[in-house]
CSV table of C-alpha atoms in Angstrom, one decimal:
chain,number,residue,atom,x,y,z
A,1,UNK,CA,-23.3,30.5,-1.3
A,2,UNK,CA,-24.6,32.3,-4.2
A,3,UNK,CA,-27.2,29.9,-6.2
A,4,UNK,CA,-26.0,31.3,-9.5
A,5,UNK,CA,-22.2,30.3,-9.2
A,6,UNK,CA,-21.8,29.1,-12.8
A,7,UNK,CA,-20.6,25.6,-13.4
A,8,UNK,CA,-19.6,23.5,-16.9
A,9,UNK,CA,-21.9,21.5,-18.9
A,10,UNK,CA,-21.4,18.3,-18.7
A,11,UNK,CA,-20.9,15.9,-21.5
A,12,UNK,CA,-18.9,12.9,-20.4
A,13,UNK,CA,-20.8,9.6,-19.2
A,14,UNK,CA,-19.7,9.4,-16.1
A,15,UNK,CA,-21.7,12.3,-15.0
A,16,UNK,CA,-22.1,11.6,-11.2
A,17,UNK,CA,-18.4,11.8,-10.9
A,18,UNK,CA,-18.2,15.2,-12.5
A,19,UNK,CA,-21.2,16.9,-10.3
A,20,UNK,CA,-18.8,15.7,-7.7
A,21,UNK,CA,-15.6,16.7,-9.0
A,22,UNK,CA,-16.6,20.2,-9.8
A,23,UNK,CA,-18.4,20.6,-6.6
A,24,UNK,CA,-15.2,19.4,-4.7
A,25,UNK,CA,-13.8,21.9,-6.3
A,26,UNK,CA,-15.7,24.9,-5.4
A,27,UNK,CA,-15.5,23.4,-1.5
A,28,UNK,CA,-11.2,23.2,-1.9
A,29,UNK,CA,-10.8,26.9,-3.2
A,30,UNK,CA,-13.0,27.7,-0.8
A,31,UNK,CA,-16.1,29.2,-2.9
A,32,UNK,CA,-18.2,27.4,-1.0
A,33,UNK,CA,-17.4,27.6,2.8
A,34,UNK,CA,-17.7,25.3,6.1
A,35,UNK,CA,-22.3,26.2,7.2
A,36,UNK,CA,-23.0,27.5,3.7
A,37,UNK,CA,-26.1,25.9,2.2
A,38,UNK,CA,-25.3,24.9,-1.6
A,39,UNK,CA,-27.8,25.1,-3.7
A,40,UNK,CA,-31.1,23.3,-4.2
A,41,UNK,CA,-31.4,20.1,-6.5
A,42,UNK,CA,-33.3,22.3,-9.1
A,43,UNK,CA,-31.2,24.6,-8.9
A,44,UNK,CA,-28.2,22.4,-9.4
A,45,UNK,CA,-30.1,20.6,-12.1
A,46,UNK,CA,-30.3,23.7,-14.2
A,47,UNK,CA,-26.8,24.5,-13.7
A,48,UNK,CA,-25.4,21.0,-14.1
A,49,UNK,CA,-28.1,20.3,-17.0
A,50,UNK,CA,-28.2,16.7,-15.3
A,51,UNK,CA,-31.4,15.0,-14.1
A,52,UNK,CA,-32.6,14.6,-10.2
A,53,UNK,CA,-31.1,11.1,-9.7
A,54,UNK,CA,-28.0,12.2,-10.8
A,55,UNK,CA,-27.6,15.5,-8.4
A,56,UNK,CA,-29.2,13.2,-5.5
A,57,UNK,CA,-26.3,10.5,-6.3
A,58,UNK,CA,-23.8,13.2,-6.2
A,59,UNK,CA,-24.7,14.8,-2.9
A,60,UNK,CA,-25.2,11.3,-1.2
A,61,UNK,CA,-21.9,10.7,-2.5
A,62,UNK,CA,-20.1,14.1,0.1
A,63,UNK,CA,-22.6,13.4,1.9
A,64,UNK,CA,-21.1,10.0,2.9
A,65,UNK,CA,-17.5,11.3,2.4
A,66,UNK,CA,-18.5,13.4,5.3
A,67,UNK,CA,-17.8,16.4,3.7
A,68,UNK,CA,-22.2,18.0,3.5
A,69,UNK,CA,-24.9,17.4,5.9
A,70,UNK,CA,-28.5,17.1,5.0
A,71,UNK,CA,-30.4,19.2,7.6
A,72,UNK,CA,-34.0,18.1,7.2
A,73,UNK,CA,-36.9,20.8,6.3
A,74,UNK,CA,-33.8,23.4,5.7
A,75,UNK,CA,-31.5,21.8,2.8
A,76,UNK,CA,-27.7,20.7,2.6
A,77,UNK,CA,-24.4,22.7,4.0
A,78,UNK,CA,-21.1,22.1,4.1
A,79,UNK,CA,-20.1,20.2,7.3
A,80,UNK,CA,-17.5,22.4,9.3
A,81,UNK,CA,-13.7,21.4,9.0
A,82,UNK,CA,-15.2,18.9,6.6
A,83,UNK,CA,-12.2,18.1,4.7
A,84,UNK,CA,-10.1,17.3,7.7
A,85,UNK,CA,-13.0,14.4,7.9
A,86,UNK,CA,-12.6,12.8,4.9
A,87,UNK,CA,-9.7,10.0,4.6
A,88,UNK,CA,-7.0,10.2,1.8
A,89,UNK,CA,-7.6,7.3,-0.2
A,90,UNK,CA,-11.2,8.3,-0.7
A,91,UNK,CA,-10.2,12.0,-1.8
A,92,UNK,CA,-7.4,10.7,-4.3
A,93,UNK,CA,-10.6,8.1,-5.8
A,94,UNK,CA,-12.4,11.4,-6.5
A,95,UNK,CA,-9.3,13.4,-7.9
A,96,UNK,CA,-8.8,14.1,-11.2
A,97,UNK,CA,-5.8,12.3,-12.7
A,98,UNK,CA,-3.8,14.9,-13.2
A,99,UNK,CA,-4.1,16.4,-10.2
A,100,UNK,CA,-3.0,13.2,-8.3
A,101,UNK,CA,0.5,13.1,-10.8
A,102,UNK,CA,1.1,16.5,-10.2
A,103,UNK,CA,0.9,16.0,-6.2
A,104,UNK,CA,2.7,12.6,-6.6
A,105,UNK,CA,5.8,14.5,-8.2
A,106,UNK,CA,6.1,16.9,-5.3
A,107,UNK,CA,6.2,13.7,-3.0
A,108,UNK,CA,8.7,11.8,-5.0
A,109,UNK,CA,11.0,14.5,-5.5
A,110,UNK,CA,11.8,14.2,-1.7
A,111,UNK,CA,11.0,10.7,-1.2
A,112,UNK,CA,14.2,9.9,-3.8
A,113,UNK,CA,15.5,12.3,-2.4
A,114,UNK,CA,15.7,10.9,1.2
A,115,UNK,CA,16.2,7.5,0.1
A,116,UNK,CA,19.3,7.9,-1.7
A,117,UNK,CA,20.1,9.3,1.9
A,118,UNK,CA,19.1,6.4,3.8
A,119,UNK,CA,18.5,3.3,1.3
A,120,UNK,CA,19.9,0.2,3.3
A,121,UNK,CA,21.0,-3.1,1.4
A,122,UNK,CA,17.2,-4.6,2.2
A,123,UNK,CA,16.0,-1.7,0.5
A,124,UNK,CA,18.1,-2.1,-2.8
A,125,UNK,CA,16.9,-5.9,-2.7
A,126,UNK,CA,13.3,-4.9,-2.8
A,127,UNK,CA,13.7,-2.4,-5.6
A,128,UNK,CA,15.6,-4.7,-7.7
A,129,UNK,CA,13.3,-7.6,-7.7
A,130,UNK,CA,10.3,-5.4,-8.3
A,131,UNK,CA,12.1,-3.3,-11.5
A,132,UNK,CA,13.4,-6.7,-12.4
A,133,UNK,CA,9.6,-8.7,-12.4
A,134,UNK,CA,8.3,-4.9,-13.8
A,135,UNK,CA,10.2,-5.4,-16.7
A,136,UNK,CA,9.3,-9.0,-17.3
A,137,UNK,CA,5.6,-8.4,-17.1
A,138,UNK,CA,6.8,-5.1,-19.7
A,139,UNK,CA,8.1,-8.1,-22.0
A,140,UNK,CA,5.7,-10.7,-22.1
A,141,UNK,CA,2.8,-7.7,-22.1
A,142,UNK,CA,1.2,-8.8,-18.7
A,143,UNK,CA,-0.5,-4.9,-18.3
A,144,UNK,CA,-1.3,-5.9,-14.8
A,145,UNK,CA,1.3,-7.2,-13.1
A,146,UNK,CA,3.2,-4.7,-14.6
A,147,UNK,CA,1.2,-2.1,-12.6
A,148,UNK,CA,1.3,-3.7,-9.9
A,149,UNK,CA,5.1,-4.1,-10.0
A,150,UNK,CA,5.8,-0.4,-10.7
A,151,UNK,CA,3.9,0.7,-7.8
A,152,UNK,CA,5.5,-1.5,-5.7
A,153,UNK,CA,9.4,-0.1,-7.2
A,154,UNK,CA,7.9,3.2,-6.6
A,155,UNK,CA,6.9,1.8,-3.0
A,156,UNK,CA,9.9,0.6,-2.3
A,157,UNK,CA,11.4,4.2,-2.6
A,158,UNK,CA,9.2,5.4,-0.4
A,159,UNK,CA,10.1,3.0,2.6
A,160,UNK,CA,13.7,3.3,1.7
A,161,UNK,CA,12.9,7.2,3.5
A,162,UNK,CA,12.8,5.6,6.5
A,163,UNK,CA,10.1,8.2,7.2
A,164,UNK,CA,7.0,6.8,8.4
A,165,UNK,CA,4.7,9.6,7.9
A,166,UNK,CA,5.9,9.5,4.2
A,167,UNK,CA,5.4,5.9,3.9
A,168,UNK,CA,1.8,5.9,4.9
A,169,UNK,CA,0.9,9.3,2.9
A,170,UNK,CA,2.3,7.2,-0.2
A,171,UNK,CA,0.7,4.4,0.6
A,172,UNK,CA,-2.3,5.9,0.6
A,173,UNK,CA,-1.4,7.2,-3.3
A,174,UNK,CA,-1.0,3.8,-4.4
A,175,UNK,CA,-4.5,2.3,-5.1
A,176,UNK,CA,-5.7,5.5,-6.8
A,177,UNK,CA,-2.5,5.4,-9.0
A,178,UNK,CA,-3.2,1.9,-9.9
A,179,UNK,CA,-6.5,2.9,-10.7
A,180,UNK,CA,-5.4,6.0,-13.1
A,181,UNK,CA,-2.2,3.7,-14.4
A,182,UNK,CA,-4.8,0.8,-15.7
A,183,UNK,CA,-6.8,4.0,-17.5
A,184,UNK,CA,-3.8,5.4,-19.2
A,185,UNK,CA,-1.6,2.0,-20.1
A,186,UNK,CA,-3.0,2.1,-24.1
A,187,UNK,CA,-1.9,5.8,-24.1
A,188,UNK,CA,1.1,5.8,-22.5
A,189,UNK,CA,3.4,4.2,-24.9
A,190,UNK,CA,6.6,4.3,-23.3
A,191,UNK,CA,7.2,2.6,-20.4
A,192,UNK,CA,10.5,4.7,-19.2
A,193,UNK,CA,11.9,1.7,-18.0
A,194,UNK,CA,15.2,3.7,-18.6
A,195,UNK,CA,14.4,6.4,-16.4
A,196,UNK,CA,13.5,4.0,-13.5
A,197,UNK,CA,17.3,1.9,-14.0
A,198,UNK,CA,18.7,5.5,-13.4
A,199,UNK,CA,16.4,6.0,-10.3
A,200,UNK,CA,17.8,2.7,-8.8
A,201,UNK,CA,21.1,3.2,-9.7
A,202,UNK,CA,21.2,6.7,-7.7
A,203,UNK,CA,19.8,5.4,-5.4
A,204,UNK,CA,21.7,3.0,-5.0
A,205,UNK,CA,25.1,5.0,-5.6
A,206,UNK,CA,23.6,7.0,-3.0
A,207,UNK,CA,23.7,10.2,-5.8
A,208,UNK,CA,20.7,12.9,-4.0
A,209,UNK,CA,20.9,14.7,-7.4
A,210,UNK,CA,20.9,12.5,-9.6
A,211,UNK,CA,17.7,10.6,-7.4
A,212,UNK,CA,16.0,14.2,-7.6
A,213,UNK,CA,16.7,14.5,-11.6
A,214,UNK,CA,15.5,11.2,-12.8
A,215,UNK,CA,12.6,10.7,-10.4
A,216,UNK,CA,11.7,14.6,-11.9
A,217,UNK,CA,12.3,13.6,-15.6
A,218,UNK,CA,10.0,10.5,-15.2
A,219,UNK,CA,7.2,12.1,-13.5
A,220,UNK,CA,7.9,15.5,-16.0
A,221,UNK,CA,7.3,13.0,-19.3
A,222,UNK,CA,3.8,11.2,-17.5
A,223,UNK,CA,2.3,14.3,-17.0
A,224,UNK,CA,3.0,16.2,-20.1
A,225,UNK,CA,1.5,13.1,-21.6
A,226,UNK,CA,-0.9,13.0,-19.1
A,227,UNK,CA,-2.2,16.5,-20.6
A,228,UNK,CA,-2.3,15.3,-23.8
A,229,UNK,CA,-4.6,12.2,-22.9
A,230,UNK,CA,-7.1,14.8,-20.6
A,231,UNK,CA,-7.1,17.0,-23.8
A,232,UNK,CA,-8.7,14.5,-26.0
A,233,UNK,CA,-11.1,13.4,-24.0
């Protein structure tokens, strides 16, 4: 890897989270590649314009993910077919949050897709009571069992597939989209309660399209306002 590969300054607090970040970055487009040594904690210092503790958190940090190796007297590579090693949930913690909305619409658009297919009574039942107690929470301005509800209407979808590959992969999204929701509940003033009643309904009415269109036009309005929030940070 070449050691003057130019990254940003930082200037937000959390600073071990963006060594990591941008790192992870250069390992996913493949800049740096599976045996390449990355460069040396002075080195990343400079670039970084961090102190030691924070590169040394950092790299203990992949190290520990499984994605670097520390190979003593000769420095720290990237472990081969490193990111086949490290689980889901613990990539999705160290996404950024638009990254992880922008993958989740991808997944959605099938999984409504596929449950308006295959939804079974059971299913309906579970995605009533959870937009039903959603909405509550939304009323009395309980913020967290609010979350917790619309993650678990958004869950419900996703068993309704019947697919248990996509169940677990969105499973796996749901912690770190609790984590980014309870971030972003101040900024995202409405709660498109609307747009998930039309979800269910489809669904329910067994209507693939119109599954697919409302399941788009929610996810479509969270990240465009997700862009907004990451803008004026």
């Amino acid at each position: 890897m070449n050691s003057k590969m130019s990254f940003q300054p930082l200037n937000r607090p959390k600073l071990v989270d963006d060594v990591v970040n941008q790192l992870q970055k250069k390992i996913s487009e493949g800049e740096i590649k599976p045996g390449d040594k990355i460069p040396t904690e002075p080195e990343l210092m400079q670039q970084f314009a961090v102190g030691r503790s924070t590169i040394r958190e950092a790299v203990r940090v992949l190290v520990h993910a499984g994605l670097l190796e520390k190979k003593q007297g000769f420095g720290t590579f990237l472990k081969a077919q490193s990111a086949m090693q490290e689980p889901l949930d613990h990539r999705l913690r160290r996404a950024q949050i638009l990254e992880v909305y922008e993958v989740r619409r991808m997944l959605e658009l099938e999984i409504s897709r596929l449950a308006a297919e295959r939804r079974d009574e059971n299913d309906l039942e579970q995605m009533r009571s959870a937009l039903d107690q959603r909405y509550e929470a939304l009323e009395k301005g309980d913020t967290d069992t609010y979350l917790r509800e619309d993650v678990k209407f958004h869950l419900s979808i996703a068993v309704a597939s019947k697919n248990s590959v996509v169940i677990d992969l969105y499973r796996s999204f749901t912690s770190a989209l609790f984590e980014a929701s309870q971030k972003l509940i101040v900024t995202l003033q409405d709660p498109h309660h609307l747009f998930h009643e039309n979800m269910y309904k489809a669904i329910k009415d067994k209507d693939v399209t119109e599954a697919e269109y409302w399941t788009m036009k929610n996810l479509d309005e969270t990240v465009t306002q997700l862009k907004q929030f990451v803008n004026q940070e």
